[in-house]
Amino acid sequence: MIHLFFCPQMTETALRIHTAHPKDITLGRIDWSYFQDGFPNLRIENAPNLRNRDVAFLGTLTTPGEMFAQLAVLFELPRYAVRSFKLILPYFPTGTMERVEEEGQIATAATLARLLSDIPLSMSGPAQIVIYDIHALQERFYFSDSVIPRLETAVHLLKEEIQSLPDVSIAFPDEGAWKRFGRLFSEFPQIVCLKARQGDRRGVLIKEGDPRDRHVLIVDDLIMSGGTLIECKNVLLEKGATCVSAFATHGVFPDRAWMRLENEGFQTIWITDSCPAQAEAVYSRSPFQVISLARDIARILLEPLSPPSD
C-alpha cells in the first residue's frame, strides 16, 4: 500500500490516482493551515502510522509562495521512519535558469536542486525525485548523491493522442528541443527550426525538413508567453503545412499567456496537468487539450521497491 500525500493544488490529480487504484494507493491528509502572519501551520495526520510504510508526496512548486510549506512537509515525512519515499514533482520550475553566463547571475535550478537534496533518507535509502521533461538533462547533476533524481517524459502520452492522425510531422522550435525530444519521435518525419537574423530583426527559420502537405506538430518542454510558438507556426504554414498543432509538457503561461494562443489558428495545443492551475484555466477552451499525468504517476508509484527475484 502506497501512502500518497499531496499539496492542495494537486488534489484533483491525487484523487484520480486513488480512484484508479483504491486497493493499492491510499491518500494521506495534511492540514495546510496558516498563521495570521502568513507562515504555514502544518500537521501530518496519523504520522506515527507511517513507520515502515511506502510514502510519496505529489507536489507543485509553480509559484515561489508554495515552496516553503511544501519543503517543510518534504523534510518531515521521511523522518517518521518510512520504508521508502518518492517526491513526484512533475514540473521543475527553475529549470530554465540553469546556466551562468556572467558574474553575478544565479543558476536557481541549482539552488532548488540543493534544497531538494536535503530530503532525509528513508529506511531503504535515498528519496526518488520524479520530474517530467526537465528543461536541461544535465540538471540531474545539480542534485547531491543523497537523493535520486528520476527524469521521466510525457511523450508516450502524447503519442497515444496522435496515433490516429494522418500525415503528421514533428517540428522542434530550436535545436535544444530537437536534442531533448528528437530521438523519441524517430518514427515521424522531423522538422528543425531555429531563430536567426533576417535583416534588422530576428525570426524563425526552417533549418531541416519539409512541412508541405503535412499536419505539423511542434514539440517542446514548456510554453511561457507563446511568442516563439506562434512564430514557428507562421513559418510552417507559409512553407505549406496543411495545419499546425503543438505540444508542451508544461503549460506555464505566466500572466494568463494562454489567452494569446486562443485565436492564433492552431489545430490543437496539448499540455499536461503538470502545472495544475494553468491546466484548469484552459481545460474547456479551444484549441487546448489537457493530458492527465495521473495514470503515469500511478505507474511510477506502484513500481516495486526492488526488482523481483528470479
Coordinates of C-alpha atoms in Angstrom, one line a residue:
M1 CA 0.0 0.0 0.0
I2 CA 1.3 3.4 -1.0
H3 CA 0.5 6.4 1.2
L4 CA 0.2 9.3 -1.1
F5 CA 0.3 12.8 0.3
F6 CA -0.3 15.9 -1.8
C7 CA -0.4 19.7 -1.8
P8 CA -3.8 21.4 -2.2
Q9 CA -3.1 22.3 -5.8
M10 CA -2.6 18.7 -6.7
T11 CA -5.8 17.4 -5.2
E12 CA -7.6 16.5 -8.4
T13 CA -4.6 14.5 -9.7
A14 CA -4.3 12.7 -6.4
L15 CA -8.0 11.8 -6.4
R16 CA -7.7 10.4 -10.0
I17 CA -4.7 8.3 -8.9
H18 CA -6.5 6.9 -5.9
T19 CA -9.8 6.3 -7.8
A20 CA -7.9 4.2 -10.3
H21 CA -6.1 2.2 -7.6
P22 CA -8.1 2.3 -4.4
K23 CA -6.6 -1.0 -3.1
D24 CA -3.0 0.0 -3.7
I25 CA -2.9 3.7 -3.0
T26 CA -4.4 5.5 0.0
L27 CA -4.5 9.2 0.3
G28 CA -2.7 10.8 3.3
R29 CA -4.0 14.0 4.9
I30 CA -2.2 17.2 5.7
D31 CA -3.7 20.2 7.5
W32 CA -2.4 23.1 5.4
S33 CA -3.4 25.9 7.8
Y34 CA -1.6 29.2 8.1
F35 CA -0.9 31.6 10.9
Q36 CA -2.0 35.2 10.7
D37 CA 1.4 36.3 9.6
G38 CA 1.1 34.1 6.5
F39 CA 3.5 31.4 7.6
P40 CA 2.2 27.8 7.5
N41 CA 0.8 25.9 10.4
L42 CA 1.1 22.3 9.2
R43 CA 0.1 18.9 10.6
I44 CA 0.5 15.5 9.0
E45 CA -2.4 13.4 10.2
N46 CA -1.6 9.9 11.6
A47 CA 2.1 10.5 11.1
P48 CA 3.2 7.7 13.6
N49 CA 1.4 5.1 11.5
L50 CA 3.8 5.8 8.6
R51 CA 6.6 3.8 10.1
N52 CA 7.8 1.1 7.6
R53 CA 5.3 2.3 5.0
D54 CA 5.9 3.3 1.4
V55 CA 5.2 7.1 1.2
A56 CA 5.0 9.5 -1.7
F57 CA 4.3 13.2 -2.0
L58 CA 2.7 14.8 -5.1
G59 CA 3.8 18.5 -5.2
T60 CA 3.9 21.6 -7.4
L61 CA 6.3 24.5 -6.9
T62 CA 4.9 26.6 -9.8
T63 CA 4.9 29.8 -7.6
P64 CA 7.6 30.8 -5.0
G65 CA 4.9 31.2 -2.4
E66 CA 4.1 27.5 -2.5
M67 CA 7.6 26.4 -1.8
F68 CA 8.1 26.9 1.9
A69 CA 5.1 24.9 3.1
Q70 CA 5.8 22.0 0.8
L71 CA 9.5 21.9 1.6
A72 CA 8.6 21.7 5.3
V73 CA 6.5 18.7 4.6
L74 CA 9.1 17.0 2.4
F75 CA 11.8 17.4 5.1
E76 CA 9.4 15.9 7.7
L77 CA 7.7 12.9 6.1
P78 CA 10.8 10.6 5.8
R79 CA 11.6 11.3 9.5
Y80 CA 8.8 9.0 10.5
A81 CA 10.9 6.0 9.6
V82 CA 9.1 5.4 6.4
R83 CA 10.2 2.5 4.3
S84 CA 10.6 4.4 1.1
F85 CA 9.9 8.0 -0.1
K86 CA 9.1 9.4 -3.6
L87 CA 8.6 13.0 -4.4
I88 CA 6.5 13.5 -7.6
L89 CA 7.3 17.0 -8.8
P90 CA 6.1 17.0 -12.4
Y91 CA 7.4 20.5 -13.2
F92 CA 10.8 21.7 -12.1
P93 CA 10.1 25.4 -12.2
T94 CA 13.6 26.9 -12.1
G95 CA 14.8 24.7 -14.9
T96 CA 15.1 27.5 -17.5
M97 CA 17.7 29.2 -15.3
E98 CA 20.4 26.5 -15.4
R99 CA 23.4 28.5 -16.7
V100 CA 25.6 31.3 -15.5
E101 CA 26.8 33.4 -18.5
E102 CA 28.3 36.3 -16.5
E103 CA 29.4 37.0 -12.9
G104 CA 26.5 37.8 -10.6
Q105 CA 24.0 35.6 -12.2
I106 CA 22.5 32.8 -10.1
A107 CA 21.6 29.5 -11.5
T108 CA 18.4 29.0 -9.5
A109 CA 17.9 25.5 -10.9
A110 CA 21.0 24.5 -8.8
T111 CA 19.5 26.3 -5.8
L112 CA 16.3 24.4 -5.9
A113 CA 18.2 21.1 -6.5
R114 CA 20.3 21.8 -3.4
L115 CA 17.1 22.3 -1.3
L116 CA 15.5 19.1 -2.5
S117 CA 18.7 17.2 -2.0
D118 CA 18.3 17.8 1.8
I119 CA 15.2 15.4 1.9
P120 CA 16.1 12.9 4.6
L121 CA 16.9 9.3 3.9
S122 CA 14.1 6.7 4.2
M123 CA 14.7 3.3 5.8
S124 CA 15.5 1.9 2.4
G125 CA 17.8 4.7 1.3
P126 CA 17.6 7.9 -0.7
A127 CA 14.4 9.5 -1.8
Q128 CA 13.4 9.4 -5.5
I129 CA 12.6 12.8 -7.1
V130 CA 10.5 12.3 -10.2
I131 CA 10.4 15.1 -12.7
Y132 CA 8.8 15.2 -16.2
D133 CA 10.6 16.6 -19.1
I134 CA 13.1 18.8 -17.3
H135 CA 14.4 21.7 -19.3
A136 CA 18.0 20.5 -19.5
L137 CA 19.0 16.9 -18.8
Q138 CA 22.3 18.0 -17.2
E139 CA 20.3 19.5 -14.3
R140 CA 20.2 16.0 -12.8
F141 CA 23.8 16.7 -11.7
Y142 CA 22.7 19.6 -9.6
F143 CA 21.3 17.1 -7.1
S144 CA 23.5 15.6 -4.5
D145 CA 24.1 11.9 -4.0
S146 CA 21.7 11.8 -1.1
V147 CA 18.7 11.8 -3.4
I148 CA 17.9 10.0 -6.7
P149 CA 16.6 12.3 -9.5
R150 CA 14.5 10.4 -11.9
L151 CA 13.7 12.1 -15.2
E152 CA 10.5 10.9 -16.9
T153 CA 8.8 12.1 -20.1
A154 CA 5.2 12.6 -21.2
V155 CA 5.9 11.9 -24.8
H156 CA 4.3 8.5 -24.8
L157 CA 1.1 10.0 -23.5
L158 CA 1.1 12.4 -26.5
K159 CA 1.7 9.6 -28.9
E160 CA -1.5 7.9 -27.7
E161 CA -3.3 11.1 -28.6
I162 CA -1.9 11.4 -32.1
Q163 CA -1.7 7.8 -33.2
S164 CA -4.8 8.0 -35.4
L165 CA -3.8 11.3 -37.1
P166 CA -2.7 11.1 -40.7
D167 CA 0.4 12.8 -42.3
V168 CA 1.9 14.0 -39.0
S169 CA 5.4 15.5 -39.0
I170 CA 7.1 16.6 -35.8
A171 CA 8.7 20.1 -35.6
F172 CA 11.1 21.5 -33.0
P173 CA 11.2 25.2 -32.4
D174 CA 15.0 25.1 -31.8
E175 CA 17.9 22.7 -31.7
G176 CA 17.6 22.4 -27.9
A177 CA 14.1 20.9 -28.3
W178 CA 15.4 18.6 -31.1
K179 CA 18.2 17.4 -28.8
R180 CA 15.7 16.7 -26.0
F181 CA 13.0 15.1 -28.0
G182 CA 14.2 14.1 -31.4
R183 CA 15.1 10.5 -30.6
L184 CA 11.7 10.0 -29.0
F185 CA 9.9 10.7 -32.4
S186 CA 12.2 8.6 -34.7
E187 CA 9.2 7.1 -36.5
F188 CA 8.0 10.5 -37.7
P189 CA 9.3 12.9 -40.3
Q190 CA 11.1 15.8 -38.5
I191 CA 11.5 19.5 -39.0
V192 CA 14.0 21.6 -37.1
C193 CA 13.5 25.3 -36.8
L194 CA 15.9 27.9 -35.4
K195 CA 16.0 31.6 -34.6
A196 CA 18.1 33.7 -37.0
R197 CA 18.6 37.3 -38.0
Q198 CA 16.5 38.4 -41.0
G199 CA 17.6 41.9 -41.9
D200 CA 17.1 44.1 -38.9
R201 CA 15.1 41.6 -36.9
R202 CA 15.4 38.0 -35.6
G203 CA 12.9 35.5 -36.8
V204 CA 12.2 31.8 -37.0
L205 CA 13.6 29.8 -40.0
I206 CA 13.4 26.2 -41.0
K207 CA 16.8 24.6 -40.8
E208 CA 15.8 21.0 -41.8
G209 CA 12.7 19.2 -43.1
D210 CA 9.8 20.0 -45.3
P211 CA 6.3 20.8 -43.8
R212 CA 4.5 20.8 -47.2
D213 CA 1.1 19.0 -47.1
R214 CA 1.7 17.8 -43.5
H215 CA 0.0 18.2 -40.2
V216 CA 2.9 19.6 -38.3
L217 CA 3.1 19.1 -34.5
I218 CA 5.5 21.5 -32.7
V219 CA 7.0 19.8 -29.6
D220 CA 8.8 21.5 -26.7
D221 CA 9.1 21.0 -23.0
L222 CA 7.2 24.1 -21.9
I223 CA 5.2 27.1 -23.1
M224 CA 5.8 30.5 -21.5
S225 CA 4.5 33.5 -23.4
G226 CA 3.9 31.5 -26.6
G227 CA 5.8 34.0 -28.8
T228 CA 8.3 31.6 -30.3
L229 CA 5.5 29.0 -30.8
I230 CA 3.4 31.5 -32.9
E231 CA 6.4 32.5 -35.0
C232 CA 7.2 28.8 -35.6
K233 CA 3.6 28.1 -36.6
N234 CA 3.5 31.0 -39.0
V235 CA 6.7 29.9 -40.8
L236 CA 5.4 26.3 -41.1
L237 CA 2.1 27.5 -42.6
E238 CA 4.0 29.8 -45.0
K239 CA 6.1 26.8 -46.2
G240 CA 3.0 24.7 -47.0
A241 CA 1.9 22.9 -43.8
T242 CA -1.8 22.0 -44.0
C243 CA -2.3 22.7 -40.3
V244 CA -0.2 23.2 -37.2
S245 CA -0.6 21.8 -33.7
A246 CA 1.6 22.0 -30.6
F247 CA 2.6 20.0 -27.5
A248 CA 4.4 21.1 -24.4
T249 CA 4.5 19.0 -21.2
H250 CA 4.3 22.1 -19.1
G251 CA 1.9 24.9 -19.9
V252 CA 3.4 27.6 -17.6
F253 CA 1.5 30.6 -19.2
P254 CA 2.6 33.4 -16.8
D255 CA 0.0 36.3 -16.6
R256 CA -2.6 34.2 -18.5
A257 CA -0.4 34.0 -21.6
W258 CA -2.6 31.2 -22.9
M259 CA -5.1 33.9 -24.0
R260 CA -2.5 34.9 -26.6
L261 CA -2.8 31.5 -28.2
E262 CA -6.6 31.1 -28.3
N263 CA -7.1 32.7 -31.7
E264 CA -3.8 32.0 -33.4
G265 CA -5.1 29.3 -35.7
F266 CA -3.6 26.2 -34.0
Q267 CA -5.4 23.0 -34.7
T268 CA -4.7 21.6 -31.2
I269 CA -2.4 22.6 -28.3
W270 CA -1.8 19.7 -26.0
I271 CA -0.4 20.3 -22.5
T272 CA -0.3 18.1 -19.4
D273 CA -1.6 19.0 -15.9
S274 CA 1.9 19.4 -14.5
C275 CA 1.0 23.0 -13.8
P276 CA -2.5 22.4 -12.3
A277 CA -3.8 25.9 -12.1
Q278 CA -2.9 26.7 -15.7
A279 CA -4.3 23.4 -16.9
E280 CA -7.6 24.1 -15.2
A281 CA -7.8 27.5 -16.7
V282 CA -7.6 26.2 -20.3
Y283 CA -9.3 22.9 -19.8
S284 CA -12.5 23.7 -21.7
R285 CA -11.0 26.3 -24.1
S286 CA -10.2 25.7 -27.7
P287 CA -7.7 24.8 -29.0
F288 CA -6.3 23.4 -25.8
Q289 CA -6.4 19.7 -24.7
V290 CA -5.1 18.6 -21.3
I291 CA -3.5 15.2 -20.9
S292 CA -3.5 14.0 -17.3
L293 CA -0.4 12.6 -15.8
A294 CA -2.3 10.7 -13.2
R295 CA -2.1 7.3 -14.9
D296 CA 1.6 7.6 -15.5
I297 CA 2.3 8.8 -12.0
A298 CA 0.3 5.8 -10.6
R299 CA 2.6 3.5 -12.7
I300 CA 5.6 5.0 -11.0
L301 CA 4.2 4.9 -7.5
L302 CA 3.3 1.2 -7.9
E303 CA 6.6 0.0 -9.1
P304 CA 8.2 -2.5 -6.6
L305 CA 10.8 -1.1 -4.3
S306 CA 13.3 -3.7 -5.6
P307 CA 13.2 -5.9 -8.7
P308 CA 11.6 -9.3 -8.2
S309 CA 14.0 -12.2 -7.7
D310 CA 14.4 -15.0 -10.3

